[in-house]
C-alpha cells in the first residue's frame, strides 16, 4: 500500500484483511498503516475533530478570534504614509525602504486581507463581512468579490484537488517553460489581475460589475495619485513603474505558495473522491513558518493550510492556535498530515514541471473502497 508523500502525484490506498470492523461509506479512504477495526466512518472522524476545535474556539477571546489579524491589517495601513514619504528621498536606502514597505503593505492588504474577507473571517457579522470583502478584494486587490468568492470558496474549497473543479489548474500556464513561469511570469501578476477581473465581469450582474469597476478604478488611481503628489514622482511612467514594482514585490512567493500546497499531491475524479477529512488531509500541504510570509499572506496560507481547508471560516490566528490539535488528531488517526519546506517544493517543481504543470495530473486510484 502506498500513500502520497509531499510532492507525490499519486496515491494507491489498498485495504488489507478488513476483518469485522465497521463498514465504510462510499468515498472513505483507509490511510496507511491503519488497522481496519480502528477506523470509524468519516462523519465520526470529522465530527470528533470539529468538537475538539470548537472547544478551543469557544474558549478563545475576541482578540484571538479576530483582533490579532485585524491589528496586523491596521498596522499595515498605518505604515502607508511612511512608505510613500520614503519614496520622496533621492538616496537609495530610504527609497528602497519605501518600496519594501509599500510592497509588504500591498500584499498584506491584498492577500491576507482579501483571503480573510472572502471567508468572512474578519468579523462575525455578515453585513460587515460584505463591506470588508468589497474593500479588500475590489478596492485593494482590483478584483471582483463575486467571482473571487465563487472560485475560491465555492470551487477550490468545496472541491479541493478534484480534477476539473478545485484542482488549482487556474494557476497553470503550460505554454511557458519552467523558468519563465517560476521566476519571470509572476512579475505580470499586478497587470493580469485587473485584466482577468474585467473579463470575469461578464458573469456578474450589471450592478455588481459597475460597483467593481468603480472600486478597481478608485484603488488604482489613489495609488497612482499618491505616488505623484506625495512621493513626488515627476512623470506618469515613473509612477506606473513604481506601482508595478511594489505590487509585484512578493508576487513570486504568492504564485509559488498557490501551486506548492496542492499541485503534486493526490488528485481525484469527481465521482471517486474521498470524503472531506480524507480529501483535505491528502490534498493539502503546510509550509514552514516564515516571518515575512506569515505577516503578508497569513498563517492559513503558509503553515496552517491544512487547518484552513478543514475549518475555512477561522482567522489566521485561530488556525495557528488549533494547529497542534489538528496535527495531533490526524497523526493519531493515521491520516496524512503533509508538510514540506519551500526550497524542497521549489526544487520539486523545477525538476517535475512538465509532469505537474504542463500535462494533465494523474487521477489517484482509491483501491479497495466500497
mmCIF file of C-alpha atoms in Angstrom:
data_model
loop_
_atom_site.group_PDB
_atom_site.id
_atom_site.type_symbol
_atom_site.label_atom_id
_atom_site.label_comp_id
_atom_site.label_asym_id
_atom_site.label_seq_id
_atom_site.Cartn_x
_atom_site.Cartn_y
_atom_site.Cartn_z
ATOM 1 C CA UNK A 1 0.000 0.000 0.000
ATOM 2 C CA UNK A 2 1.369 3.448 -0.801
ATOM 3 C CA UNK A 3 0.204 6.921 0.029
ATOM 4 C CA UNK A 4 1.238 10.378 -1.051
ATOM 5 C CA UNK A 5 4.255 11.962 0.480
ATOM 6 C CA UNK A 6 4.763 15.692 -0.047
ATOM 7 C CA UNK A 7 5.434 16.123 -3.729
ATOM 8 C CA UNK A 8 3.916 12.819 -4.759
ATOM 9 C CA UNK A 9 1.425 12.843 -7.587
ATOM 10 C CA UNK A 10 -0.338 9.564 -6.986
ATOM 11 C CA UNK A 11 -1.802 7.630 -4.073
ATOM 12 C CA UNK A 12 -2.842 3.997 -4.040
ATOM 13 C CA UNK A 13 -4.771 3.196 -0.892
ATOM 14 C CA UNK A 14 -5.384 -0.521 -0.544
ATOM 15 C CA UNK A 15 -7.372 -2.366 2.072
ATOM 16 C CA UNK A 16 -5.809 -5.433 3.625
ATOM 17 C CA UNK A 17 -7.794 -8.004 5.580
ATOM 18 C CA UNK A 18 -10.773 -5.896 6.551
ATOM 19 C CA UNK A 19 -11.919 -8.135 9.384
ATOM 20 C CA UNK A 20 -15.054 -7.397 11.364
ATOM 21 C CA UNK A 21 -14.599 -3.638 11.578
ATOM 22 C CA UNK A 22 -17.299 -1.088 10.642
ATOM 23 C CA UNK A 23 -18.321 -0.793 7.007
ATOM 24 C CA UNK A 24 -17.016 2.243 5.152
ATOM 25 C CA UNK A 25 -19.254 4.710 3.408
ATOM 26 C CA UNK A 26 -18.656 5.350 -0.254
ATOM 27 C CA UNK A 27 -15.600 7.533 -0.626
ATOM 28 C CA UNK A 28 -13.935 6.656 2.679
ATOM 29 C CA UNK A 29 -10.206 6.090 2.471
ATOM 30 C CA UNK A 30 -8.156 3.687 4.580
ATOM 31 C CA UNK A 31 -4.886 5.546 5.290
ATOM 32 C CA UNK A 32 -1.519 3.900 5.545
ATOM 33 C CA UNK A 33 -0.735 1.612 8.420
ATOM 34 C CA UNK A 34 -4.207 1.767 9.971
ATOM 35 C CA UNK A 35 -5.854 -1.426 11.245
ATOM 36 C CA UNK A 36 -9.278 -1.696 9.722
ATOM 37 C CA UNK A 37 -11.060 -2.130 13.059
ATOM 38 C CA UNK A 38 -9.689 1.237 14.212
ATOM 39 C CA UNK A 39 -11.451 3.243 11.538
ATOM 40 C CA UNK A 40 -14.746 4.958 12.226
ATOM 41 C CA UNK A 41 -16.896 6.329 9.397
ATOM 42 C CA UNK A 42 -15.672 9.640 8.019
ATOM 43 C CA UNK A 43 -18.542 11.577 9.572
ATOM 44 C CA UNK A 44 -17.484 10.432 13.041
ATOM 45 C CA UNK A 45 -13.873 11.469 12.428
ATOM 46 C CA UNK A 46 -14.822 14.936 11.198
ATOM 47 C CA UNK A 47 -17.367 15.395 13.981
ATOM 48 C CA UNK A 48 -14.839 14.425 16.639
ATOM 49 C CA UNK A 49 -12.203 16.788 15.247
ATOM 50 C CA UNK A 50 -14.780 19.591 14.882
ATOM 51 C CA UNK A 51 -15.810 19.181 18.512
ATOM 52 C CA UNK A 52 -12.193 19.477 19.640
ATOM 53 C CA UNK A 53 -11.667 22.593 17.536
ATOM 54 C CA UNK A 54 -14.992 24.129 18.601
ATOM 55 C CA UNK A 55 -13.982 23.871 22.259
ATOM 56 C CA UNK A 56 -10.859 25.878 21.507
ATOM 57 C CA UNK A 57 -12.805 28.485 19.513
ATOM 58 C CA UNK A 58 -15.424 28.945 22.246
ATOM 59 C CA UNK A 59 -12.758 29.354 24.902
ATOM 60 C CA UNK A 60 -10.887 31.952 22.813
ATOM 61 C CA UNK A 61 -11.349 35.699 23.246
ATOM 62 C CA UNK A 62 -12.421 38.110 20.502
ATOM 63 C CA UNK A 63 -8.800 39.256 20.352
ATOM 64 C CA UNK A 64 -7.679 35.729 19.481
ATOM 65 C CA UNK A 65 -10.546 35.081 17.054
ATOM 66 C CA UNK A 66 -10.363 38.364 15.138
ATOM 67 C CA UNK A 67 -8.365 41.051 16.932
ATOM 68 C CA UNK A 68 -4.854 39.825 16.148
ATOM 69 C CA UNK A 69 -5.433 39.718 12.399
ATOM 70 C CA UNK A 70 -7.357 42.995 12.352
ATOM 71 C CA UNK A 71 -4.428 44.610 14.197
ATOM 72 C CA UNK A 72 -1.973 43.336 11.582
ATOM 73 C CA UNK A 73 -4.112 44.841 8.824
ATOM 74 C CA UNK A 74 -4.468 48.104 10.784
ATOM 75 C CA UNK A 75 -0.697 48.326 11.316
ATOM 76 C CA UNK A 76 -0.235 47.885 7.594
ATOM 77 C CA UNK A 77 -2.491 50.874 6.921
ATOM 78 C CA UNK A 78 -0.522 52.948 9.415
ATOM 79 C CA UNK A 79 2.699 52.152 7.544
ATOM 80 C CA UNK A 80 1.374 53.558 4.247
ATOM 81 C CA UNK A 81 2.324 57.234 4.906
ATOM 82 C CA UNK A 82 5.871 56.249 5.852
ATOM 83 C CA UNK A 83 6.200 54.175 2.688
ATOM 84 C CA UNK A 84 5.044 56.970 0.375
ATOM 85 C CA UNK A 85 7.207 59.568 2.142
ATOM 86 C CA UNK A 86 10.322 57.369 1.925
ATOM 87 C CA UNK A 87 9.907 57.339 -1.850
ATOM 88 C CA UNK A 88 10.496 61.120 -1.881
ATOM 89 C CA UNK A 89 14.154 60.553 -0.962
ATOM 90 C CA UNK A 90 16.846 60.749 -3.612
ATOM 91 C CA UNK A 91 19.032 58.403 -1.570
ATOM 92 C CA UNK A 92 18.982 54.690 -2.300
ATOM 93 C CA UNK A 93 18.414 53.276 1.195
ATOM 94 C CA UNK A 94 15.320 55.369 2.137
ATOM 95 C CA UNK A 95 13.889 54.865 -1.359
ATOM 96 C CA UNK A 96 14.334 51.079 -1.180
ATOM 97 C CA UNK A 97 12.826 51.133 2.322
ATOM 98 C CA UNK A 98 9.787 52.841 0.828
ATOM 99 C CA UNK A 99 9.500 50.234 -1.935
ATOM 100 C CA UNK A 100 9.827 47.402 0.590
ATOM 101 C CA UNK A 101 7.275 48.986 2.950
ATOM 102 C CA UNK A 102 4.676 49.600 0.242
ATOM 103 C CA UNK A 103 5.269 46.148 -1.252
ATOM 104 C CA UNK A 104 4.725 44.356 2.051
ATOM 105 C CA UNK A 105 1.707 46.520 2.906
ATOM 106 C CA UNK A 106 0.176 45.909 -0.517
ATOM 107 C CA UNK A 107 0.439 42.136 -0.194
ATOM 108 C CA UNK A 108 -0.787 42.170 3.395
ATOM 109 C CA UNK A 109 -3.938 44.011 2.331
ATOM 110 C CA UNK A 110 -4.495 42.198 -0.944
ATOM 111 C CA UNK A 111 -3.526 38.647 0.019
ATOM 112 C CA UNK A 112 -4.114 38.342 3.761
ATOM 113 C CA UNK A 113 -6.958 40.877 3.872
ATOM 114 C CA UNK A 114 -8.726 39.576 0.766
ATOM 115 C CA UNK A 115 -8.343 35.953 1.809
ATOM 116 C CA UNK A 116 -9.790 36.515 5.275
ATOM 117 C CA UNK A 117 -12.574 38.696 3.868
ATOM 118 C CA UNK A 118 -13.551 36.092 1.250
ATOM 119 C CA UNK A 119 -14.133 33.600 4.096
ATOM 120 C CA UNK A 120 -15.843 36.210 6.307
ATOM 121 C CA UNK A 121 -13.140 35.507 8.911
ATOM 122 C CA UNK A 122 -12.590 39.146 9.915
ATOM 123 C CA UNK A 123 -15.922 39.568 11.643
ATOM 124 C CA UNK A 124 -18.902 37.544 12.795
ATOM 125 C CA UNK A 125 -21.284 39.975 11.070
ATOM 126 C CA UNK A 126 -22.285 39.048 7.516
ATOM 127 C CA UNK A 127 -23.060 42.687 6.687
ATOM 128 C CA UNK A 128 -19.649 43.916 7.788
ATOM 129 C CA UNK A 129 -18.123 40.875 6.132
ATOM 130 C CA UNK A 130 -19.542 42.035 2.802
ATOM 131 C CA UNK A 131 -18.139 45.539 3.364
ATOM 132 C CA UNK A 132 -14.666 44.204 4.157
ATOM 133 C CA UNK A 133 -14.804 41.891 1.137
ATOM 134 C CA UNK A 134 -15.547 44.800 -1.204
ATOM 135 C CA UNK A 135 -12.823 46.902 0.388
ATOM 136 C CA UNK A 136 -10.031 44.333 0.364
ATOM 137 C CA UNK A 137 -10.901 42.397 -2.809
ATOM 138 C CA UNK A 138 -12.151 45.139 -5.100
ATOM 139 C CA UNK A 139 -10.605 48.385 -3.830
ATOM 140 C CA UNK A 140 -7.221 46.999 -2.725
ATOM 141 C CA UNK A 141 -6.824 43.966 -4.998
ATOM 142 C CA UNK A 142 -8.617 45.168 -8.163
ATOM 143 C CA UNK A 143 -10.708 42.008 -8.442
ATOM 144 C CA UNK A 144 -14.399 41.216 -8.202
ATOM 145 C CA UNK A 145 -15.933 39.930 -4.954
ATOM 146 C CA UNK A 146 -18.482 37.624 -6.556
ATOM 147 C CA UNK A 147 -16.002 35.788 -8.770
ATOM 148 C CA UNK A 148 -13.261 35.691 -6.126
ATOM 149 C CA UNK A 149 -15.643 34.197 -3.579
ATOM 150 C CA UNK A 150 -17.143 31.734 -6.044
ATOM 151 C CA UNK A 151 -13.843 30.490 -7.463
ATOM 152 C CA UNK A 152 -12.005 30.303 -4.156
ATOM 153 C CA UNK A 153 -14.624 29.463 -1.525
ATOM 154 C CA UNK A 154 -17.198 27.509 -3.520
ATOM 155 C CA UNK A 155 -14.963 25.740 -6.043
ATOM 156 C CA UNK A 156 -11.428 25.490 -4.647
ATOM 157 C CA UNK A 157 -12.502 24.776 -1.080
ATOM 158 C CA UNK A 158 -15.563 22.785 -1.999
ATOM 159 C CA UNK A 159 -13.696 20.553 -4.466
ATOM 160 C CA UNK A 160 -10.067 20.659 -3.346
ATOM 161 C CA UNK A 161 -7.897 18.669 -5.782
ATOM 162 C CA UNK A 162 -10.903 17.381 -7.751
ATOM 163 C CA UNK A 163 -9.911 17.248 -11.422
ATOM 164 C CA UNK A 164 -11.682 19.910 -13.464
ATOM 165 C CA UNK A 165 -13.035 21.737 -10.424
ATOM 166 C CA UNK A 166 -10.797 22.641 -7.471
ATOM 167 C CA UNK A 167 -7.515 21.205 -8.761
ATOM 168 C CA UNK A 168 -5.629 24.548 -8.906
ATOM 169 C CA UNK A 169 -5.444 24.280 -12.704
ATOM 170 C CA UNK A 170 -6.192 28.017 -12.986
ATOM 171 C CA UNK A 171 -2.577 28.599 -11.929
ATOM 172 C CA UNK A 172 -1.166 26.565 -14.821
ATOM 173 C CA UNK A 173 0.261 28.198 -17.947
ATOM 174 C CA UNK A 174 1.522 25.191 -19.931
ATOM 175 C CA UNK A 175 2.820 27.309 -22.834
ATOM 176 C CA UNK A 176 5.516 28.776 -20.557
ATOM 177 C CA UNK A 177 8.694 26.907 -19.704
ATOM 178 C CA UNK A 178 9.588 26.244 -16.077
ATOM 179 C CA UNK A 179 11.996 29.119 -15.563
ATOM 180 C CA UNK A 180 9.763 31.735 -17.181
ATOM 181 C CA UNK A 181 6.762 30.543 -15.165
ATOM 182 C CA UNK A 182 8.559 30.275 -11.826
ATOM 183 C CA UNK A 183 10.752 33.381 -11.981
ATOM 184 C CA UNK A 184 9.576 35.852 -14.658
ATOM 185 C CA UNK A 185 5.822 35.463 -15.138
ATOM 186 C CA UNK A 186 4.964 36.433 -11.513
ATOM 187 C CA UNK A 187 6.083 39.993 -12.314
ATOM 188 C CA UNK A 188 2.993 40.282 -14.530
ATOM 189 C CA UNK A 189 0.523 39.470 -11.719
ATOM 190 C CA UNK A 190 -0.327 43.163 -10.995
ATOM 191 C CA UNK A 191 -1.190 43.659 -14.672
ATOM 192 C CA UNK A 192 -3.016 40.376 -15.226
ATOM 193 C CA UNK A 193 -5.180 40.591 -12.101
ATOM 194 C CA UNK A 194 -7.378 43.552 -13.171
ATOM 195 C CA UNK A 195 -7.487 42.264 -16.764
ATOM 196 C CA UNK A 196 -8.792 38.881 -15.615
ATOM 197 C CA UNK A 197 -11.252 40.671 -13.333
ATOM 198 C CA UNK A 198 -12.592 42.704 -16.242
ATOM 199 C CA UNK A 199 -13.130 39.547 -18.269
ATOM 200 C CA UNK A 200 -14.975 37.870 -15.375
ATOM 201 C CA UNK A 201 -17.359 40.831 -15.017
ATOM 202 C CA UNK A 202 -19.360 39.331 -17.870
ATOM 203 C CA UNK A 203 -20.556 36.689 -15.424
ATOM 204 C CA UNK A 204 -21.945 39.039 -12.746
ATOM 205 C CA UNK A 205 -24.984 41.329 -12.563
ATOM 206 C CA UNK A 206 -24.565 44.808 -14.005
ATOM 207 C CA UNK A 207 -24.867 46.483 -10.581
ATOM 208 C CA UNK A 208 -22.071 44.340 -9.174
ATOM 209 C CA UNK A 209 -19.998 44.939 -12.314
ATOM 210 C CA UNK A 210 -20.448 48.720 -12.024
ATOM 211 C CA UNK A 211 -19.505 48.649 -8.330
ATOM 212 C CA UNK A 212 -16.425 46.570 -9.105
ATOM 213 C CA UNK A 213 -15.316 48.926 -11.894
ATOM 214 C CA UNK A 214 -15.656 51.953 -9.598
ATOM 215 C CA UNK A 215 -13.749 50.285 -6.759
ATOM 216 C CA UNK A 216 -10.998 48.996 -9.052
ATOM 217 C CA UNK A 217 -10.526 52.422 -10.641
ATOM 218 C CA UNK A 218 -10.549 54.195 -7.271
ATOM 219 C CA UNK A 219 -7.969 51.854 -5.759
ATOM 220 C CA UNK A 220 -5.570 52.010 -8.708
ATOM 221 C CA UNK A 221 -5.956 55.759 -9.187
ATOM 222 C CA UNK A 222 -5.389 56.524 -5.488
ATOM 223 C CA UNK A 223 -2.123 54.572 -5.596
ATOM 224 C CA UNK A 224 -1.064 56.455 -8.742
ATOM 225 C CA UNK A 225 -2.122 59.860 -7.326
ATOM 226 C CA UNK A 226 -0.238 59.346 -4.063
ATOM 227 C CA UNK A 227 2.950 58.469 -5.941
ATOM 228 C CA UNK A 228 2.694 61.687 -7.954
ATOM 229 C CA UNK A 229 1.603 64.102 -5.214
ATOM 230 C CA UNK A 230 3.076 62.611 -2.024
ATOM 231 C CA UNK A 231 6.103 60.646 -3.228
ATOM 232 C CA UNK A 232 6.972 63.324 -5.772
ATOM 233 C CA UNK A 233 7.354 61.293 -8.964
ATOM 234 C CA UNK A 234 7.833 63.636 -11.915
ATOM 235 C CA UNK A 235 6.359 61.551 -14.725
ATOM 236 C CA UNK A 236 3.373 59.204 -15.111
ATOM 237 C CA UNK A 237 5.621 56.414 -16.409
ATOM 238 C CA UNK A 238 7.912 56.500 -13.390
ATOM 239 C CA UNK A 239 4.881 56.364 -11.084
ATOM 240 C CA UNK A 240 3.407 53.443 -13.013
ATOM 241 C CA UNK A 241 6.738 51.618 -12.908
ATOM 242 C CA UNK A 242 6.891 52.099 -9.142
ATOM 243 C CA UNK A 243 3.313 50.778 -8.860
ATOM 244 C CA UNK A 244 4.357 47.668 -10.764
ATOM 245 C CA UNK A 245 7.460 47.234 -8.610
ATOM 246 C CA UNK A 246 5.670 47.478 -5.261
ATOM 247 C CA UNK A 247 2.676 45.379 -6.350
ATOM 248 C CA UNK A 248 4.917 42.589 -7.649
ATOM 249 C CA UNK A 249 7.382 42.597 -4.733
ATOM 250 C CA UNK A 250 6.040 39.330 -3.265
ATOM 251 C CA UNK A 251 4.397 38.020 -6.425
ATOM 252 C CA UNK A 252 6.890 35.149 -6.696
ATOM 253 C CA UNK A 253 6.063 33.557 -3.332
ATOM 254 C CA UNK A 254 2.386 34.320 -3.987
ATOM 255 C CA UNK A 255 2.401 32.196 -7.150
ATOM 256 C CA UNK A 256 4.664 29.567 -5.611
ATOM 257 C CA UNK A 257 2.544 29.106 -2.496
ATOM 258 C CA UNK A 258 -0.607 28.666 -4.558
ATOM 259 C CA UNK A 259 0.882 25.773 -6.510
ATOM 260 C CA UNK A 260 3.158 24.238 -3.863
ATOM 261 C CA UNK A 261 0.347 23.417 -1.455
ATOM 262 C CA UNK A 262 -1.910 21.427 -3.807
ATOM 263 C CA UNK A 263 -0.391 20.558 -7.169
ATOM 264 C CA UNK A 264 1.703 17.414 -6.949
ATOM 265 C CA UNK A 265 -0.497 15.979 -4.206
ATOM 266 C CA UNK A 266 -3.234 13.371 -4.906
ATOM 267 C CA UNK A 267 -5.890 14.415 -7.437
ATOM 268 C CA UNK A 268 -9.320 12.789 -7.631
ATOM 269 C CA UNK A 269 -12.163 12.319 -10.079
ATOM 270 C CA UNK A 270 -15.437 13.911 -9.012
ATOM 271 C CA UNK A 271 -17.219 10.554 -8.866
ATOM 272 C CA UNK A 272 -14.443 8.814 -6.927
ATOM 273 C CA UNK A 273 -13.371 11.408 -4.387
ATOM 274 C CA UNK A 274 -12.787 10.651 -0.714
ATOM 275 C CA UNK A 275 -14.878 12.426 1.852
ATOM 276 C CA UNK A 276 -13.950 15.714 3.452
ATOM 277 C CA UNK A 277 -11.431 14.907 6.176
ATOM 278 C CA UNK A 278 -9.544 12.478 3.930
ATOM 279 C CA UNK A 279 -9.720 14.815 0.930
ATOM 280 C CA UNK A 280 -8.179 17.691 2.882
ATOM 281 C CA UNK A 281 -5.544 15.606 4.629
ATOM 282 C CA UNK A 282 -4.459 14.013 1.343
ATOM 283 C CA UNK A 283 -4.616 17.047 -0.940
ATOM 284 C CA UNK A 284 -3.320 19.941 1.186
ATOM 285 C CA UNK A 285 0.205 20.730 2.391
ATOM 286 C CA UNK A 286 1.680 23.040 5.038
ATOM 287 C CA UNK A 287 4.858 25.046 4.562
ATOM 288 C CA UNK A 288 7.126 26.062 7.474
ATOM 289 C CA UNK A 289 6.539 29.315 9.315
ATOM 290 C CA UNK A 290 8.154 32.367 7.751
ATOM 291 C CA UNK A 291 8.003 35.786 9.407
ATOM 292 C CA UNK A 292 7.578 37.784 6.189
ATOM 293 C CA UNK A 293 5.039 35.459 4.568
ATOM 294 C CA UNK A 294 3.153 34.881 7.827
ATOM 295 C CA UNK A 295 2.654 38.642 8.114
ATOM 296 C CA UNK A 296 1.889 39.315 4.436
ATOM 297 C CA UNK A 297 -0.072 36.199 3.472
ATOM 298 C CA UNK A 298 -1.287 34.889 6.823
ATOM 299 C CA UNK A 299 -0.838 31.597 8.654
ATOM 300 C CA UNK A 300 -3.762 29.976 6.847
ATOM 301 C CA UNK A 301 -1.906 30.264 3.528
ATOM 302 C CA UNK A 302 1.512 29.191 4.826
ATOM 303 C CA UNK A 303 1.975 26.951 7.859
ATOM 304 C CA UNK A 304 -1.698 26.243 8.632
ATOM 305 C CA UNK A 305 -3.111 25.488 5.196
ATOM 306 C CA UNK A 306 -4.354 22.038 6.221
ATOM 307 C CA UNK A 307 -6.136 23.576 9.203
ATOM 308 C CA UNK A 308 -7.573 26.297 6.975
ATOM 309 C CA UNK A 309 -9.024 23.813 4.497
ATOM 310 C CA UNK A 310 -10.620 21.819 7.293
ATOM 311 C CA UNK A 311 -12.003 24.922 9.041
ATOM 312 C CA UNK A 312 -12.019 27.732 6.432
ATOM 313 C CA UNK A 313 -14.068 30.251 8.438
ATOM 314 C CA UNK A 314 -11.388 30.606 11.133
ATOM 315 C CA UNK A 315 -8.970 33.527 11.126
ATOM 316 C CA UNK A 316 -5.237 33.148 10.601
ATOM 317 C CA UNK A 317 -4.514 33.413 14.309
ATOM 318 C CA UNK A 318 -7.129 30.775 15.171
ATOM 319 C CA UNK A 319 -5.726 28.421 12.525
ATOM 320 C CA UNK A 320 -2.359 28.779 14.232
ATOM 321 C CA UNK A 321 -3.954 28.115 17.636
ATOM 322 C CA UNK A 322 -5.715 24.900 16.541
ATOM 323 C CA UNK A 323 -2.716 23.609 14.573
ATOM 324 C CA UNK A 324 -1.370 21.363 17.390
ATOM 325 C CA UNK A 325 -4.820 19.825 17.874
ATOM 326 C CA UNK A 326 -5.384 19.144 14.169
ATOM 327 C CA UNK A 327 -1.907 17.756 13.532
ATOM 328 C CA UNK A 328 -2.028 15.517 16.591
ATOM 329 C CA UNK A 329 -5.503 14.243 15.724
ATOM 330 C CA UNK A 330 -4.692 13.423 12.090
ATOM 331 C CA UNK A 331 -1.482 11.660 13.049
ATOM 332 C CA UNK A 332 -3.250 9.773 15.817
ATOM 333 C CA UNK A 333 -5.857 8.543 13.334
ATOM 334 C CA UNK A 334 -3.109 7.602 10.851
ATOM 335 C CA UNK A 335 -4.264 10.211 8.354
ATOM 336 C CA UNK A 336 -1.682 12.113 6.260
ATOM 337 C CA UNK A 337 -0.500 15.472 7.567
ATOM 338 C CA UNK A 338 1.555 16.819 4.686
ATOM 339 C CA UNK A 339 4.413 19.203 5.423
ATOM 340 C CA UNK A 340 7.375 20.254 3.312
ATOM 341 C CA UNK A 341 9.842 23.135 3.010
ATOM 342 C CA UNK A 342 9.641 25.980 0.496
ATOM 343 C CA UNK A 343 13.027 25.100 -1.017
ATOM 344 C CA UNK A 344 12.094 21.429 -1.326
ATOM 345 C CA UNK A 345 8.864 22.234 -3.171
ATOM 346 C CA UNK A 346 10.641 24.729 -5.437
ATOM 347 C CA UNK A 347 13.235 22.116 -6.406
ATOM 348 C CA UNK A 348 10.481 19.548 -6.955
ATOM 349 C CA UNK A 349 8.572 21.823 -9.348
ATOM 350 C CA UNK A 350 11.710 22.729 -11.269
ATOM 351 C CA UNK A 351 12.516 19.036 -11.703
ATOM 352 C CA UNK A 352 8.990 17.822 -12.480
ATOM 353 C CA UNK A 353 7.498 20.921 -14.125
ATOM 354 C CA UNK A 354 6.374 19.108 -17.278
ATOM 355 C CA UNK A 355 4.581 16.433 -15.282
ATOM 356 C CA UNK A 356 2.961 18.712 -12.713
ATOM 357 C CA UNK A 357 2.267 21.942 -14.617
ATOM 358 C CA UNK A 358 2.022 21.014 -18.305
ATOM 359 C CA UNK A 359 0.452 17.582 -18.558
ATOM 360 C CA UNK A 360 -2.877 16.654 -17.003
ATOM 361 C CA UNK A 361 -2.337 15.336 -13.461
ATOM 362 C CA UNK A 362 -2.971 11.627 -12.924
ATOM 363 C CA UNK A 363 -6.124 10.673 -11.048
ATOM 364 C CA UNK A 364 -5.456 8.990 -7.740
ATOM 365 C CA UNK A 365 -6.797 5.464 -7.563
ATOM 366 C CA UNK A 366 -8.725 4.537 -4.446
ATOM 367 C CA UNK A 367 -8.343 0.771 -4.398
ATOM 368 C CA UNK A 368 -10.477 -1.330 -2.070
ATOM 369 C CA UNK A 369 -13.102 1.348 -1.454
ATOM 370 C CA UNK A 370 -16.640 0.013 -1.363
#
